[in-house]
PDB file of C-alpha atoms in Angstrom:
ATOM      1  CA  UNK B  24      14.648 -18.386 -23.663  1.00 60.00           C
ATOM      2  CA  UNK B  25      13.800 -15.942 -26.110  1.00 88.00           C
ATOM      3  CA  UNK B  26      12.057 -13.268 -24.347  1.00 95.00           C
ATOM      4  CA  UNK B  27      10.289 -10.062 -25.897  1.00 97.00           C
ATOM      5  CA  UNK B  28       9.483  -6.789 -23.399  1.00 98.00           C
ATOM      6  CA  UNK B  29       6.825  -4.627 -25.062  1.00 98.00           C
ATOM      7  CA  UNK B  30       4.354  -2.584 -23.827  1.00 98.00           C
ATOM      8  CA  UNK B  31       1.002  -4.564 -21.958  1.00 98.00           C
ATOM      9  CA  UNK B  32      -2.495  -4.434 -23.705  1.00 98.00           C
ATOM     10  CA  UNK B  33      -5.178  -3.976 -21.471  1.00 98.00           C
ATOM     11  CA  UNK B  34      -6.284  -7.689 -22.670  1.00 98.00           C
ATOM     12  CA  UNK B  35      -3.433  -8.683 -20.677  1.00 98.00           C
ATOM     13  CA  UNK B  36      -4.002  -6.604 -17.172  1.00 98.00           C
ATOM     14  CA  UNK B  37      -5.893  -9.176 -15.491  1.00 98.00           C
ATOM     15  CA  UNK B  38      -2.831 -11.723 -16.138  1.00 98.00           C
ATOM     16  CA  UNK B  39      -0.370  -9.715 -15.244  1.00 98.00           C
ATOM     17  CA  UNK B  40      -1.905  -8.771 -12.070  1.00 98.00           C
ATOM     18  CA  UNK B  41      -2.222 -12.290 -10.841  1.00 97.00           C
ATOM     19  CA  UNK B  42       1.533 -13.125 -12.212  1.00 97.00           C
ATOM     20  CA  UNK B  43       2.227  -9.892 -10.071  1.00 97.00           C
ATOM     21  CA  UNK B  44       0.238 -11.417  -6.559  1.00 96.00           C
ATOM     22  CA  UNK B  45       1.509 -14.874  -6.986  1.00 95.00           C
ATOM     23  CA  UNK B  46       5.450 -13.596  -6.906  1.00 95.00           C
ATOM     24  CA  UNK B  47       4.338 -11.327  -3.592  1.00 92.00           C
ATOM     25  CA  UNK B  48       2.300 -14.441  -2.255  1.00 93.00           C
ATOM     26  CA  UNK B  49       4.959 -16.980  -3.864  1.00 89.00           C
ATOM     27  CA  UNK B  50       8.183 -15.123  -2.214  1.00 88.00           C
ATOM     28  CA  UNK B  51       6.701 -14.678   1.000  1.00 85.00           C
ATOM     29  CA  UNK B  52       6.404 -10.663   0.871  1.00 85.00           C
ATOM     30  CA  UNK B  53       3.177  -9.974   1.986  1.00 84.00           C
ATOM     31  CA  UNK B  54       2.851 -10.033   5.608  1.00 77.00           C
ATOM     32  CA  UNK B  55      -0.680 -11.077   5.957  1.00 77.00           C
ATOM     33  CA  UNK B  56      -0.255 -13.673   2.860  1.00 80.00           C
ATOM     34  CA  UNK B  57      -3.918 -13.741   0.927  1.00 88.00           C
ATOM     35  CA  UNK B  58      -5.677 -11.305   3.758  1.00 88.00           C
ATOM     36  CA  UNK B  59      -2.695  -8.773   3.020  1.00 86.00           C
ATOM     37  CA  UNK B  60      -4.139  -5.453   1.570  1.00 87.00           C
ATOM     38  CA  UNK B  61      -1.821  -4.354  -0.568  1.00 90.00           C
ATOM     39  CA  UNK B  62      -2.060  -7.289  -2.741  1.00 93.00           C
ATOM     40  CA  UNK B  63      -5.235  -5.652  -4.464  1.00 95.00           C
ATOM     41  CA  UNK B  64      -2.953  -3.346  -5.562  1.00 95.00           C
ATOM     42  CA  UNK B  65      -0.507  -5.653  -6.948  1.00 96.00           C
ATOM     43  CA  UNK B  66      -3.471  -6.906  -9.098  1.00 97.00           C
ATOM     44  CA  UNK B  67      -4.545  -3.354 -10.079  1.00 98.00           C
ATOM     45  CA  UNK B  68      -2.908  -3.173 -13.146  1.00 98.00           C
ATOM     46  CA  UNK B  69      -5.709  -0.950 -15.090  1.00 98.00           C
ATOM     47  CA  UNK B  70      -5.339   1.722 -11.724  1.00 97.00           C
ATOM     48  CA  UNK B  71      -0.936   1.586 -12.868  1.00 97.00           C
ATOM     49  CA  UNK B  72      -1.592   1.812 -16.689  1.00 98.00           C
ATOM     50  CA  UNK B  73      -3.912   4.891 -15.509  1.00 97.00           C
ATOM     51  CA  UNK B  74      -0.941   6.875 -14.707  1.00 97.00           C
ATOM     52  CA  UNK B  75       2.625   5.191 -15.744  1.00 97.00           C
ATOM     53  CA  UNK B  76       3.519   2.758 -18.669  1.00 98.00           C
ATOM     54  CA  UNK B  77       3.236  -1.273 -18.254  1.00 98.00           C
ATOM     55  CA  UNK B  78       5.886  -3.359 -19.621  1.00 98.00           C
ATOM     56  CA  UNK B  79       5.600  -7.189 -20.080  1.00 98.00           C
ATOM     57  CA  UNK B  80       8.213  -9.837 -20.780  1.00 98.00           C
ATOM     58  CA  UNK B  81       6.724 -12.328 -23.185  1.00 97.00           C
ATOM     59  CA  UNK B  82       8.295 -15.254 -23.802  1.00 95.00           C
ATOM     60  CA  UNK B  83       8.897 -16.933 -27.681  1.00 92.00           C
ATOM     61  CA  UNK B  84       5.884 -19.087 -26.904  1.00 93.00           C
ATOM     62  CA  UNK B  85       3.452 -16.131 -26.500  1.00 94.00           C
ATOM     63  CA  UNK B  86       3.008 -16.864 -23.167  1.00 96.00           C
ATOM     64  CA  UNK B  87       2.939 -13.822 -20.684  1.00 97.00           C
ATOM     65  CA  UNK B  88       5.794 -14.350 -17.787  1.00 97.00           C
ATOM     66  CA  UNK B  89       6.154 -10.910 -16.087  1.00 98.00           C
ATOM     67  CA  UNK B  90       5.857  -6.887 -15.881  1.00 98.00           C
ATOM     68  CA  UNK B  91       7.162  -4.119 -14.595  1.00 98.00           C
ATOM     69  CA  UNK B  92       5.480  -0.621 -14.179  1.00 98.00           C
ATOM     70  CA  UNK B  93       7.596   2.455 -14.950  1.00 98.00           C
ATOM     71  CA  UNK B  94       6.800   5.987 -13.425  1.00 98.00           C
ATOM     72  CA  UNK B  95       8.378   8.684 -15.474  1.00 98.00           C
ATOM     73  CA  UNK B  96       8.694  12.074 -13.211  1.00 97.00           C
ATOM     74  CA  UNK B  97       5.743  13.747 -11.680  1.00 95.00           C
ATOM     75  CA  UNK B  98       3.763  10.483 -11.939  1.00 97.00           C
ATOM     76  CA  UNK B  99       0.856   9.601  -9.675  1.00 96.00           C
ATOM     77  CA  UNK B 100       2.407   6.528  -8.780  1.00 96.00           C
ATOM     78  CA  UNK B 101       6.123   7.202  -8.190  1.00 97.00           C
ATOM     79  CA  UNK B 102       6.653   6.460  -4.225  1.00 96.00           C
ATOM     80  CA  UNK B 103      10.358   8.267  -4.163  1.00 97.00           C
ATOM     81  CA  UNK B 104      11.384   9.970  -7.140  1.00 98.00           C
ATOM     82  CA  UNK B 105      12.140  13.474  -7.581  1.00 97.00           C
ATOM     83  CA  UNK B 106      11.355  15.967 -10.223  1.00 96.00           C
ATOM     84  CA  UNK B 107      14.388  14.795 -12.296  1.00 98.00           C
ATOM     85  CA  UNK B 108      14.007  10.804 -11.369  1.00 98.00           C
ATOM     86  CA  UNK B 109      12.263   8.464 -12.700  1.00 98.00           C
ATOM     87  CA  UNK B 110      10.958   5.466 -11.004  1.00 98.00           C
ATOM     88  CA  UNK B 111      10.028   1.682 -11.574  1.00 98.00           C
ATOM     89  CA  UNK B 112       7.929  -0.735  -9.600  1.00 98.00           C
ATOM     90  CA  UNK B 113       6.322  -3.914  -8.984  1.00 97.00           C
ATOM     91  CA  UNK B 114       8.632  -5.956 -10.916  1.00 97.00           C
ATOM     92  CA  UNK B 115       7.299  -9.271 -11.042  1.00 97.00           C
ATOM     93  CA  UNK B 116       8.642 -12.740 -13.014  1.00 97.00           C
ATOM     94  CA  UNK B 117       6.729 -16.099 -12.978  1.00 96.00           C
ATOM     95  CA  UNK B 118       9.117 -18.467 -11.491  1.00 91.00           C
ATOM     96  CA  UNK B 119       8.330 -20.224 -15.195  1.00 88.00           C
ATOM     97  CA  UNK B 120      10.451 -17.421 -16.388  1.00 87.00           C
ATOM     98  CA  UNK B 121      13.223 -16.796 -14.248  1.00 90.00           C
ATOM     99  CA  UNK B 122      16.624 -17.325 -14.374  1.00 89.00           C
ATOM    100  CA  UNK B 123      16.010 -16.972 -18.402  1.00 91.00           C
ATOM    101  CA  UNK B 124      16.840 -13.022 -18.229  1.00 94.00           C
ATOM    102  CA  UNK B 125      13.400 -11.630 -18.248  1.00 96.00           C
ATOM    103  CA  UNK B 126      13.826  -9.902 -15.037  1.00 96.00           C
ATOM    104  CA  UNK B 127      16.816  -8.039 -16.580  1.00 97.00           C
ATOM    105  CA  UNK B 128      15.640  -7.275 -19.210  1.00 97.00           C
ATOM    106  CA  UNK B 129      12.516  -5.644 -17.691  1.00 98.00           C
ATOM    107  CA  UNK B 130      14.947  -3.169 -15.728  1.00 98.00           C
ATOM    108  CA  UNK B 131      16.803  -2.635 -18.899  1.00 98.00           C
ATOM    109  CA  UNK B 132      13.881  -1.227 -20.520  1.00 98.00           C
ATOM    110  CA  UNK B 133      13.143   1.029 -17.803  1.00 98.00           C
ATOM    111  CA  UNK B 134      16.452   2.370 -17.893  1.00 98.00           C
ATOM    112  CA  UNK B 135      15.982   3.071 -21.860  1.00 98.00           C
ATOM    113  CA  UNK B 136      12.797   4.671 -21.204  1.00 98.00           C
ATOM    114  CA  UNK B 137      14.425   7.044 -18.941  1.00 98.00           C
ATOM    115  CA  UNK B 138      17.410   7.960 -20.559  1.00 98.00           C
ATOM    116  CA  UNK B 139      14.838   8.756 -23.391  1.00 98.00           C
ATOM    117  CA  UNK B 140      13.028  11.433 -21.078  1.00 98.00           C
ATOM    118  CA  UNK B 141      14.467  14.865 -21.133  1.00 97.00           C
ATOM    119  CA  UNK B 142      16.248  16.161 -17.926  1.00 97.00           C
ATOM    120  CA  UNK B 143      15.718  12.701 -16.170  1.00 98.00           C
ATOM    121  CA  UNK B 144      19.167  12.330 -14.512  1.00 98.00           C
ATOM    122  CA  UNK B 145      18.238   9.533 -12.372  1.00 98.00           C
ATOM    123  CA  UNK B 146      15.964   6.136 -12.080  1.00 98.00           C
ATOM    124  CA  UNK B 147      15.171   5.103  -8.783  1.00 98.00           C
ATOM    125  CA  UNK B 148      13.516   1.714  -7.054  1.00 98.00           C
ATOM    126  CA  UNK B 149      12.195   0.456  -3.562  1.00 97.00           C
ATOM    127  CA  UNK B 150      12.577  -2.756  -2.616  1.00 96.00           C
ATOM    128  CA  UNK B 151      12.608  -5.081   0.423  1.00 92.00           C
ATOM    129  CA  UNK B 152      15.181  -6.775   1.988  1.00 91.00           C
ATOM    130  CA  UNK B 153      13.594 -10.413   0.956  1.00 88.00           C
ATOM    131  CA  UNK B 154      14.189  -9.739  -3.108  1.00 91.00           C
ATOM    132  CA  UNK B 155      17.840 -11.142  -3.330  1.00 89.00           C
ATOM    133  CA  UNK B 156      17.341 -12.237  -7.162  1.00 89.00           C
ATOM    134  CA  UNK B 157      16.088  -8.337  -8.031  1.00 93.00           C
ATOM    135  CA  UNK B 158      18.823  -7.492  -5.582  1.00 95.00           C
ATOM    136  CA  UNK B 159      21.249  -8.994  -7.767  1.00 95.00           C
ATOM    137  CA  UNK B 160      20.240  -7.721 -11.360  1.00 96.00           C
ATOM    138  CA  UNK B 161      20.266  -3.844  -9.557  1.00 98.00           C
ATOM    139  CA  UNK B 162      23.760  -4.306  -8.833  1.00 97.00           C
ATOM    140  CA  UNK B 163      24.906  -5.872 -12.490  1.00 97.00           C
ATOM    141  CA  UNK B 164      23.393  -3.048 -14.360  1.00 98.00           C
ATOM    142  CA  UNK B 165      25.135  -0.636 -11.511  1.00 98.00           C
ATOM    143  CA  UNK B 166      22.309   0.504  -9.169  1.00 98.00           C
ATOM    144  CA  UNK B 167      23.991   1.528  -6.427  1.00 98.00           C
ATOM    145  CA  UNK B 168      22.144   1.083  -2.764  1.00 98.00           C
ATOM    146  CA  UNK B 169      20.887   4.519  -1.703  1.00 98.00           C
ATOM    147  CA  UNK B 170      20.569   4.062   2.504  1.00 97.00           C
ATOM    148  CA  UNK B 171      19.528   7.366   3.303  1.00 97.00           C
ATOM    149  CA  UNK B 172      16.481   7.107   1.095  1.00 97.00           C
ATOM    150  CA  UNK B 173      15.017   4.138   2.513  1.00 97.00           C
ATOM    151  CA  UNK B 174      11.625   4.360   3.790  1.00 95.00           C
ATOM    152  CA  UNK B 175       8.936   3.288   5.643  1.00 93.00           C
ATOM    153  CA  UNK B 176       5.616   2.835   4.083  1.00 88.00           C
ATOM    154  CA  UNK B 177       4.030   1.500   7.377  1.00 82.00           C
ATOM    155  CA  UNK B 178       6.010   0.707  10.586  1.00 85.00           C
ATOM    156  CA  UNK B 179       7.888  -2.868  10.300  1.00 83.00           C
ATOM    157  CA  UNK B 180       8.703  -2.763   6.386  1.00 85.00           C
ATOM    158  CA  UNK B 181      11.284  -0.649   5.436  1.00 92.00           C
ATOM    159  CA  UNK B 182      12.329  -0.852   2.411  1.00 95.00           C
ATOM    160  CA  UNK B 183      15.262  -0.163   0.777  1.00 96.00           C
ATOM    161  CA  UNK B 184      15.943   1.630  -2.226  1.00 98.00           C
ATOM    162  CA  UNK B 185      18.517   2.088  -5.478  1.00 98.00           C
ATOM    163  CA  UNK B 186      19.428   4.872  -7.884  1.00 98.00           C
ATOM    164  CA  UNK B 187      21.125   4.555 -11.083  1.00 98.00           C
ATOM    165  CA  UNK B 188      22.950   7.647 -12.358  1.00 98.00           C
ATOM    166  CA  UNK B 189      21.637   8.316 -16.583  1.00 97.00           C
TER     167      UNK B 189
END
């Protein structure tokens, strides 16, 4: 599959936020399935855009198949990065487009936006045990598992999180 990551229009937001909740729903990560709160956020892609850039994977057929919200340092919605980090999240593929590379080549552009950033050293990620797939395109681009940064963000989920050295 041809697949083409680009910056989102806010014509697309509303898509890409239910793409977003129907991977969390889909893959079981939301404890409380539909009633789970956080899954507002997951559709809140106008709030992201607000304060970090919104990448999409489009596919040769137009069609909208997943997104991925990148944090450069100092953003509002970076969860672990430092001052000389830079940090993606909510990366999210329609099973329609996986296993064709789009989840890749989301993280791939995240990594190009940071090396582009001056004095970023670093891109971090969170993620939760249950993500194997993600799991595996971390390691082939090199993340490396970073244990003593995983976190909390309410008891019972810990999540676990990655670095890649720029």
């Amino acid at each position: 599959m041809d697949i083409k990551i680009r910056a989102a229009v806010p014509a697309e937001y509303e898509e890409l936020g239910e793409i977003t909740a129907r991977v969390y729903l889909g893959d079981g990560l939301l404890a409380y399935g539909e009633d789970d709160p956080y899954l507002s956020r997951l559709r809140d892609v106008a709030g992201r855009a607000a304060v970090c850039e919104i990448l999409v994977a489009v596919a040769h057929d137009g069609r909208l198949i997943g997104g991925v919200a990148f944090a450069p340092p100092g953003s509002a919605f970076c969860d672990i990065a430092r001052a000389d980090e830079a940090e993606f999240r909510m990366l999210a593929v329609a099973r329609e487009g996986r296993g064709q590379g789009a989840g890749e080549a989301l993280v791939r552009a995240c990594v190009e936006r940071a090396r582009a950033i001056e004095g970023v050293r670093r891109l971090v990620l969170s993620t939760s045990d249950d993500m194997a797939g993600a799991h595996r395109i971390y390691d082939r681009l090199g993340f490396e598992r970073t244990p003593a940064r995983d976190w909390q963000p309410f008891p019972g989920l810990t999540l676990l999180t990655y670095g890649l050295e720029l």
